[in-house]
Amino acid sequence: MNFVVLEIDKIAIHQVFVREDSQVPVKPVKGKELIRFDQHAMSDFKRRVLDSLANGSSAVRMMISDHNEGRTPSIINRLHGLSDKDFIDESYHIAERLAEAQKRKNISGGIVVVFSATYNPKKLKFVGIIKADIHSAYQKAVDPETNEISLTYVKEVLLTPSTRLYKSAGFFMREDAAETEDLNTQWLVDISDYQIDKSDGKAAAQYFYQDFLGCAYPSTSARRTKEYFELTSSFISRMKISEEDRNDLHNALYSDLKAKRSERVSPLEFANEYMSDIDVDNFREYLENANFAVEPFIKNIEHLTGKLKSRRVKFSRDIRITAPSDVFKELVEIETFQGEAQDDGAKPTWTKILIKDRIIKQE
């Protein structure tokens, strides 16, 4: 999400626990007061929110799938405009929903941060949720004198730059919001999970985005992935770079979509990894001009299965090279060089192809 202006209104914090019995959730501890950060701590908190949900973060766009009363999206829908006490009470229901969703005993406990805010110069509503995992003793998170969640511990978990064990979700009121039974007409949802891009390749823990947040992968992800592939391929083909570099970029794009196990695609991460700084800026502008949002999205190659199977190179006189994309990347090298001078003195660009294999048949 593109944050232009972010203003935090209320912050409530509750605590959830590891289940001792997989059938029975442990009742969360309810925060009794709103969190009041000083100016410096609030700046750090905003930075955490931006790092986890703004453009360039690992957050992915999802859609609301559970519209039932009492579920997290319906609670989100009524959090703005509440008194301090009512906000604490309503946000506690979100902590209860998380406790219910954490059905396995190996899911860690943690603190649940629920905050109301506005974003955009139009002050559109925004509700954020952060689950910060804690693996230490219960007493460390609780003030022994007040038996409340310690603000010192909250700062340690949320505001320490080295802390990475957290999941985040942002519900952003749409500029064109319409009050219908479908909450997707009112809210855009971005979800970030510190486990993203780990070896299992999942975009987020299922219990978090589905069971707790009531969200699902967008049904349009296949069309979006195809559009991204076509736009990026076109951009690479037009770049003012050597054919060797162009070949490397096409190989990288194919590998990123076909071979990479992650379910998440980040256009800007791809560009930052494989392109120069100026080309990254040009790529961002190119996508935005094509009305393609640059934030990460869920990969679905359903419409690209055939396309990603093979890499193809075509020359001006109908000479073609085709190979399975993974074989092409491994065994085909492309190099351009100046050819012999022509009658007019011009030296054309020729191409040298190295195929690390022997010929088995000619026709």
PDB file of N, CA, C and O in Angstrom, residues 289-342:
ATOM      1  N   ASN A 289       2.349   3.311 -15.376  1.00  0.00           N
ATOM      2  CA  ASN A 289       1.698   3.864 -16.565  1.00  0.00           C
ATOM      3  C   ASN A 289       0.750   2.849 -17.210  1.00  0.00           C
ATOM      4  O   ASN A 289      -0.199   3.229 -17.902  1.00  0.00           O
ATOM      5  N   ALA A 290       1.050   1.566 -16.981  1.00  0.00           N
ATOM      6  CA  ALA A 290       0.184   0.506 -17.491  1.00  0.00           C
ATOM      7  C   ALA A 290      -0.923   0.154 -16.495  1.00  0.00           C
ATOM      8  O   ALA A 290      -1.636  -0.843 -16.686  1.00  0.00           O
ATOM      9  N   ASN A 291      -1.047   0.971 -15.426  1.00  0.00           N
ATOM     10  CA  ASN A 291      -2.055   0.745 -14.367  1.00  0.00           C
ATOM     11  C   ASN A 291      -1.879  -0.605 -13.692  1.00  0.00           C
ATOM     12  O   ASN A 291      -2.864  -1.269 -13.339  1.00  0.00           O
ATOM     13  N   PHE A 292      -0.618  -1.004 -13.536  1.00  0.00           N
ATOM     14  CA  PHE A 292      -0.305  -2.247 -12.832  1.00  0.00           C
ATOM     15  C   PHE A 292       0.372  -1.881 -11.510  1.00  0.00           C
ATOM     16  O   PHE A 292       1.468  -1.319 -11.493  1.00  0.00           O
ATOM     17  N   ALA A 293      -0.292  -2.174 -10.390  1.00  0.00           N
ATOM     18  CA  ALA A 293       0.243  -1.811  -9.080  1.00  0.00           C
ATOM     19  C   ALA A 293       1.542  -2.560  -8.808  1.00  0.00           C
ATOM     20  O   ALA A 293       1.675  -3.741  -9.140  1.00  0.00           O
ATOM     21  N   VAL A 294       2.497  -1.880  -8.179  1.00  0.00           N
ATOM     22  CA  VAL A 294       3.823  -2.467  -7.999  1.00  0.00           C
ATOM     23  C   VAL A 294       3.960  -3.271  -6.709  1.00  0.00           C
ATOM     24  O   VAL A 294       4.997  -3.867  -6.469  1.00  0.00           O
ATOM     25  N   GLU A 295       2.915  -3.311  -5.859  1.00  0.00           N
ATOM     26  CA  GLU A 295       3.051  -4.060  -4.620  1.00  0.00           C
ATOM     27  C   GLU A 295       3.049  -5.570  -4.907  1.00  0.00           C
ATOM     28  O   GLU A 295       2.553  -6.019  -5.940  1.00  0.00           O
ATOM     29  N   PRO A 296       3.630  -6.380  -3.999  1.00  0.00           N
ATOM     30  CA  PRO A 296       3.661  -7.829  -4.204  1.00  0.00           C
ATOM     31  C   PRO A 296       2.254  -8.409  -4.340  1.00  0.00           C
ATOM     32  O   PRO A 296       1.282  -7.851  -3.848  1.00  0.00           O
ATOM     33  N   PHE A 297       2.176  -9.554  -5.016  1.00  0.00           N
ATOM     34  CA  PHE A 297       0.892 -10.219  -5.202  1.00  0.00           C
ATOM     35  C   PHE A 297       1.100 -11.732  -5.177  1.00  0.00           C
ATOM     36  O   PHE A 297       2.231 -12.226  -5.205  1.00  0.00           O
ATOM     37  N   ILE A 298      -0.006 -12.462  -5.112  1.00  0.00           N
ATOM     38  CA  ILE A 298       0.050 -13.914  -5.055  1.00  0.00           C
ATOM     39  C   ILE A 298       0.228 -14.483  -6.458  1.00  0.00           C
ATOM     40  O   ILE A 298      -0.496 -14.143  -7.385  1.00  0.00           O
ATOM     41  N   LYS A 299       1.198 -15.376  -6.603  1.00  0.00           N
ATOM     42  CA  LYS A 299       1.504 -15.972  -7.908  1.00  0.00           C
ATOM     43  C   LYS A 299       0.533 -17.103  -8.227  1.00  0.00           C
ATOM     44  O   LYS A 299       0.241 -17.958  -7.398  1.00  0.00           O
ATOM     45  N   ASN A 300       0.061 -17.098  -9.467  1.00  0.00           N
ATOM     46  CA  ASN A 300      -0.745 -18.196  -9.985  1.00  0.00           C
ATOM     47  C   ASN A 300      -0.443 -18.304 -11.475  1.00  0.00           C
ATOM     48  O   ASN A 300      -0.843 -17.450 -12.259  1.00  0.00           O
ATOM     49  N   ILE A 301       0.296 -19.342 -11.879  1.00  0.00           N
ATOM     50  CA  ILE A 301       0.758 -19.461 -13.268  1.00  0.00           C
ATOM     51  C   ILE A 301      -0.195 -20.292 -14.132  1.00  0.00           C
ATOM     52  O   ILE A 301       0.195 -20.812 -15.177  1.00  0.00           O
ATOM     53  N   GLU A 302      -1.447 -20.396 -13.694  1.00  0.00           N
ATOM     54  CA  GLU A 302      -2.435 -21.191 -14.424  1.00  0.00           C
ATOM     55  C   GLU A 302      -2.505 -20.791 -15.899  1.00  0.00           C
ATOM     56  O   GLU A 302      -2.615 -21.648 -16.789  1.00  0.00           O
ATOM     57  N   HIS A 303      -2.462 -19.490 -16.194  1.00  0.00           N
ATOM     58  CA  HIS A 303      -2.574 -19.015 -17.573  1.00  0.00           C
ATOM     59  C   HIS A 303      -1.221 -18.946 -18.283  1.00  0.00           C
ATOM     60  O   HIS A 303      -1.154 -18.493 -19.442  1.00  0.00           O
ATOM     61  N   LEU A 304      -0.158 -19.374 -17.621  1.00  0.00           N
ATOM     62  CA  LEU A 304       1.190 -19.278 -18.197  1.00  0.00           C
ATOM     63  C   LEU A 304       1.887 -20.626 -18.307  1.00  0.00           C
ATOM     64  O   LEU A 304       3.052 -20.681 -18.704  1.00  0.00           O
ATOM     65  N   THR A 305       1.195 -21.695 -17.954  1.00  0.00           N
ATOM     66  CA  THR A 305       1.841 -23.012 -17.903  1.00  0.00           C
ATOM     67  C   THR A 305       2.546 -23.341 -19.212  1.00  0.00           C
ATOM     68  O   THR A 305       3.702 -23.761 -19.225  1.00  0.00           O
ATOM     69  N   GLY A 306       1.855 -23.154 -20.339  1.00  0.00           N
ATOM     70  CA  GLY A 306       2.463 -23.444 -21.632  1.00  0.00           C
ATOM     71  C   GLY A 306       3.573 -22.475 -21.980  1.00  0.00           C
ATOM     72  O   GLY A 306       4.623 -22.863 -22.495  1.00  0.00           O
ATOM     73  N   LYS A 307       3.350 -21.196 -21.689  1.00  0.00           N
ATOM     74  CA  LYS A 307       4.324 -20.166 -22.040  1.00  0.00           C
ATOM     75  C   LYS A 307       5.639 -20.352 -21.301  1.00  0.00           C
ATOM     76  O   LYS A 307       6.723 -20.153 -21.876  1.00  0.00           O
ATOM     77  N   LEU A 308       5.575 -20.745 -20.034  1.00  0.00           N
ATOM     78  CA  LEU A 308       6.790 -20.854 -19.229  1.00  0.00           C
ATOM     79  C   LEU A 308       7.582 -22.127 -19.505  1.00  0.00           C
ATOM     80  O   LEU A 308       8.698 -22.270 -19.020  1.00  0.00           O
ATOM     81  N   LYS A 309       6.995 -23.028 -20.284  1.00  0.00           N
ATOM     82  CA  LYS A 309       7.707 -24.283 -20.563  1.00  0.00           C
ATOM     83  C   LYS A 309       8.936 -24.051 -21.422  1.00  0.00           C
ATOM     84  O   LYS A 309       9.941 -24.753 -21.287  1.00  0.00           O
ATOM     85  N   SER A 310       8.875 -23.077 -22.340  1.00  0.00           N
ATOM     86  CA  SER A 310       9.950 -22.914 -23.323  1.00  0.00           C
ATOM     87  C   SER A 310      10.414 -21.472 -23.434  1.00  0.00           C
ATOM     88  O   SER A 310       9.624 -20.537 -23.284  1.00  0.00           O
ATOM     89  N   ARG A 311      11.716 -21.314 -23.689  1.00  0.00           N
ATOM     90  CA  ARG A 311      12.285 -20.028 -24.073  1.00  0.00           C
ATOM     91  C   ARG A 311      12.484 -20.044 -25.575  1.00  0.00           C
ATOM     92  O   ARG A 311      12.891 -21.045 -26.165  1.00  0.00           O
ATOM     93  N   ARG A 312      12.225 -18.912 -26.204  1.00  0.00           N
ATOM     94  CA  ARG A 312      12.355 -18.803 -27.659  1.00  0.00           C
ATOM     95  C   ARG A 312      13.161 -17.567 -28.013  1.00  0.00           C
ATOM     96  O   ARG A 312      12.968 -16.509 -27.433  1.00  0.00           O
ATOM     97  N   VAL A 313      14.054 -17.727 -28.986  1.00  0.00           N
ATOM     98  CA  VAL A 313      14.806 -16.602 -29.530  1.00  0.00           C
ATOM     99  C   VAL A 313      14.595 -16.604 -31.036  1.00  0.00           C
ATOM    100  O   VAL A 313      14.763 -17.631 -31.698  1.00  0.00           O
ATOM    101  N   LYS A 314      14.209 -15.449 -31.575  1.00  0.00           N
ATOM    102  CA  LYS A 314      13.930 -15.332 -33.010  1.00  0.00           C
ATOM    103  C   LYS A 314      14.845 -14.292 -33.628  1.00  0.00           C
ATOM    104  O   LYS A 314      15.047 -13.210 -33.073  1.00  0.00           O
ATOM    105  N   PHE A 315      15.407 -14.622 -34.802  1.00  0.00           N
ATOM    106  CA  PHE A 315      16.280 -13.704 -35.526  1.00  0.00           C
ATOM    107  C   PHE A 315      15.527 -13.124 -36.717  1.00  0.00           C
ATOM    108  O   PHE A 315      14.450 -13.605 -37.089  1.00  0.00           O
ATOM    109  N   SER A 316      16.113 -12.106 -37.344  1.00  0.00           N
ATOM    110  CA  SER A 316      15.400 -11.337 -38.359  1.00  0.00           C
ATOM    111  C   SER A 316      15.049 -12.156 -39.594  1.00  0.00           C
ATOM    112  O   SER A 316      14.074 -11.867 -40.270  1.00  0.00           O
ATOM    113  N   ARG A 317      15.798 -13.198 -39.920  1.00  0.00           N
ATOM    114  CA  ARG A 317      15.530 -13.981 -41.138  1.00  0.00           C
ATOM    115  C   ARG A 317      14.877 -15.323 -40.797  1.00  0.00           C
ATOM    116  O   ARG A 317      15.139 -16.328 -41.413  1.00  0.00           O
ATOM    117  N   ASP A 318      14.031 -15.274 -39.798  1.00  0.00           N
ATOM    118  CA  ASP A 318      13.216 -16.425 -39.402  1.00  0.00           C
ATOM    119  C   ASP A 318      14.052 -17.597 -38.878  1.00  0.00           C
ATOM    120  O   ASP A 318      13.642 -18.761 -38.965  1.00  0.00           O
ATOM    121  N   ILE A 319      15.229 -17.298 -38.347  1.00  0.00           N
ATOM    122  CA  ILE A 319      15.999 -18.311 -37.620  1.00  0.00           C
ATOM    123  C   ILE A 319      15.496 -18.317 -36.180  1.00  0.00           C
ATOM    124  O   ILE A 319      15.346 -17.259 -35.551  1.00  0.00           O
ATOM    125  N   ARG A 320      15.233 -19.491 -35.652  1.00  0.00           N
ATOM    126  CA  ARG A 320      14.656 -19.595 -34.312  1.00  0.00           C
ATOM    127  C   ARG A 320      15.409 -20.622 -33.481  1.00  0.00           C
ATOM    128  O   ARG A 320      15.876 -21.635 -34.001  1.00  0.00           O
ATOM    129  N   ILE A 321      15.482 -20.334 -32.194  1.00  0.00           N
ATOM    130  CA  ILE A 321      16.013 -21.299 -31.226  1.00  0.00           C
ATOM    131  C   ILE A 321      14.963 -21.476 -30.145  1.00  0.00           C
ATOM    132  O   ILE A 321      14.477 -20.496 -29.573  1.00  0.00           O
ATOM    133  N   THR A 322      14.612 -22.721 -29.874  1.00  0.00           N
ATOM    134  CA  THR A 322      13.605 -23.026 -28.861  1.00  0.00           C
ATOM    135  C   THR A 322      14.128 -24.144 -27.974  1.00  0.00           C
ATOM    136  O   THR A 322      14.713 -25.118 -28.461  1.00  0.00           O
ATOM    137  N   ALA A 323      13.919 -23.993 -26.675  1.00  0.00           N
ATOM    138  CA  ALA A 323      14.332 -25.030 -25.727  1.00  0.00           C
ATOM    139  C   ALA A 323      13.510 -24.899 -24.460  1.00  0.00           C
ATOM    140  O   ALA A 323      12.993 -23.811 -24.165  1.00  0.00           O
ATOM    141  N   PRO A 324      13.359 -25.990 -23.700  1.00  0.00           N
ATOM    142  CA  PRO A 324      12.716 -25.866 -22.384  1.00  0.00           C
ATOM    143  C   PRO A 324      13.418 -24.781 -21.584  1.00  0.00           C
ATOM    144  O   PRO A 324      14.650 -24.653 -21.619  1.00  0.00           O
ATOM    145  N   SER A 325      12.652 -23.952 -20.867  1.00  0.00           N
ATOM    146  CA  SER A 325      13.218 -22.762 -20.229  1.00  0.00           C
ATOM    147  C   SER A 325      14.342 -23.084 -19.265  1.00  0.00           C
ATOM    148  O   SER A 325      15.354 -22.364 -19.223  1.00  0.00           O
ATOM    149  N   ASP A 326      14.226 -24.170 -18.497  1.00  0.00           N
ATOM    150  CA  ASP A 326      15.304 -24.499 -17.566  1.00  0.00           C
ATOM    151  C   ASP A 326      16.549 -24.979 -18.300  1.00  0.00           C
ATOM    152  O   ASP A 326      17.681 -24.674 -17.901  1.00  0.00           O
ATOM    153  N   VAL A 327      16.357 -25.719 -19.412  1.00  0.00           N
ATOM    154  CA  VAL A 327      17.497 -26.187 -20.221  1.00  0.00           C
ATOM    155  C   VAL A 327      18.149 -24.998 -20.920  1.00  0.00           C
ATOM    156  O   VAL A 327      19.381 -24.905 -21.001  1.00  0.00           O
ATOM    157  N   PHE A 328      17.329 -24.077 -21.423  1.00  0.00           N
ATOM    158  CA  PHE A 328      17.856 -22.886 -22.099  1.00  0.00           C
ATOM    159  C   PHE A 328      18.772 -22.110 -21.164  1.00  0.00           C
ATOM    160  O   PHE A 328      19.874 -21.707 -21.541  1.00  0.00           O
ATOM    161  N   LYS A 329      18.316 -21.915 -19.936  1.00  0.00           N
ATOM    162  CA  LYS A 329      19.112 -21.161 -18.972  1.00  0.00           C
ATOM    163  C   LYS A 329      20.438 -21.852 -18.689  1.00  0.00           C
ATOM    164  O   LYS A 329      21.478 -21.193 -18.551  1.00  0.00           O
ATOM    165  N   GLU A 330      20.425 -23.167 -18.623  1.00  0.00           N
ATOM    166  CA  GLU A 330      21.615 -23.931 -18.239  1.00  0.00           C
ATOM    167  C   GLU A 330      22.592 -24.141 -19.390  1.00  0.00           C
ATOM    168  O   GLU A 330      23.811 -24.098 -19.198  1.00  0.00           O
ATOM    169  N   LEU A 331      22.086 -24.328 -20.622  1.00  0.00           N
ATOM    170  CA  LEU A 331      22.949 -24.800 -21.708  1.00  0.00           C
ATOM    171  C   LEU A 331      23.143 -23.818 -22.864  1.00  0.00           C
ATOM    172  O   LEU A 331      23.953 -24.071 -23.748  1.00  0.00           O
ATOM    173  N   VAL A 332      22.402 -22.718 -22.879  1.00  0.00           N
ATOM    174  CA  VAL A 332      22.496 -21.789 -24.002  1.00  0.00           C
ATOM    175  C   VAL A 332      23.100 -20.467 -23.544  1.00  0.00           C
ATOM    176  O   VAL A 332      22.623 -19.856 -22.589  1.00  0.00           O
ATOM    177  N   GLU A 333      24.165 -20.041 -24.234  1.00  0.00           N
ATOM    178  CA  GLU A 333      24.778 -18.741 -23.978  1.00  0.00           C
ATOM    179  C   GLU A 333      24.699 -17.894 -25.235  1.00  0.00           C
ATOM    180  O   GLU A 333      24.912 -18.395 -26.350  1.00  0.00           O
ATOM    181  N   ILE A 334      24.392 -16.631 -25.074  1.00  0.00           N
ATOM    182  CA  ILE A 334      24.246 -15.713 -26.198  1.00  0.00           C
ATOM    183  C   ILE A 334      25.251 -14.578 -26.068  1.00  0.00           C
ATOM    184  O   ILE A 334      25.404 -13.994 -25.002  1.00  0.00           O
ATOM    185  N   GLU A 335      25.923 -14.288 -27.170  1.00  0.00           N
ATOM    186  CA  GLU A 335      26.910 -13.210 -27.178  1.00  0.00           C
ATOM    187  C   GLU A 335      26.779 -12.451 -28.489  1.00  0.00           C
ATOM    188  O   GLU A 335      26.641 -13.051 -29.561  1.00  0.00           O
ATOM    189  N   THR A 336      26.787 -11.130 -28.425  1.00  0.00           N
ATOM    190  CA  THR A 336      26.740 -10.312 -29.638  1.00  0.00           C
ATOM    191  C   THR A 336      28.104  -9.683 -29.897  1.00  0.00           C
ATOM    192  O   THR A 336      28.879  -9.432 -28.963  1.00  0.00           O
ATOM    193  N   PHE A 337      28.388  -9.427 -31.172  1.00  0.00           N
ATOM    194  CA  PHE A 337      29.661  -8.799 -31.534  1.00  0.00           C
ATOM    195  C   PHE A 337      29.493  -8.117 -32.881  1.00  0.00           C
ATOM    196  O   PHE A 337      28.530  -8.370 -33.616  1.00  0.00           O
ATOM    197  N   GLN A 338      30.452  -7.249 -33.220  1.00  0.00           N
ATOM    198  CA  GLN A 338      30.403  -6.550 -34.508  1.00  0.00           C
ATOM    199  C   GLN A 338      30.810  -7.495 -35.625  1.00  0.00           C
ATOM    200  O   GLN A 338      31.852  -8.159 -35.556  1.00  0.00           O
ATOM    201  N   GLY A 339      29.968  -7.552 -36.668  1.00  0.00           N
ATOM    202  CA  GLY A 339      30.278  -8.405 -37.808  1.00  0.00           C
ATOM    203  C   GLY A 339      31.191  -7.713 -38.800  1.00  0.00           C
ATOM    204  O   GLY A 339      31.697  -6.617 -38.561  1.00  0.00           O
ATOM    205  N   GLU A 340      31.375  -8.366 -39.935  1.00  0.00           N
ATOM    206  CA  GLU A 340      32.240  -7.811 -40.971  1.00  0.00           C
ATOM    207  C   GLU A 340      31.583  -6.606 -41.625  1.00  0.00           C
ATOM    208  O   GLU A 340      30.361  -6.540 -41.757  1.00  0.00           O
ATOM    209  N   ALA A 341      32.403  -5.670 -42.037  1.00  0.00           N
ATOM    210  CA  ALA A 341      31.893  -4.460 -42.675  1.00  0.00           C
ATOM    211  C   ALA A 341      31.147  -4.797 -43.963  1.00  0.00           C
ATOM    212  O   ALA A 341      31.577  -5.654 -44.738  1.00  0.00           O
ATOM    213  N   GLN A 342      30.014  -4.139 -44.183  1.00  0.00           N
ATOM    214  CA  GLN A 342      29.243  -4.344 -45.394  1.00  0.00           C
ATOM    215  C   GLN A 342      29.719  -3.390 -46.487  1.00  0.00           C
ATOM    216  O   GLN A 342      30.659  -2.608 -46.309  1.00  0.00           O
TER     217      GLN A 342
END
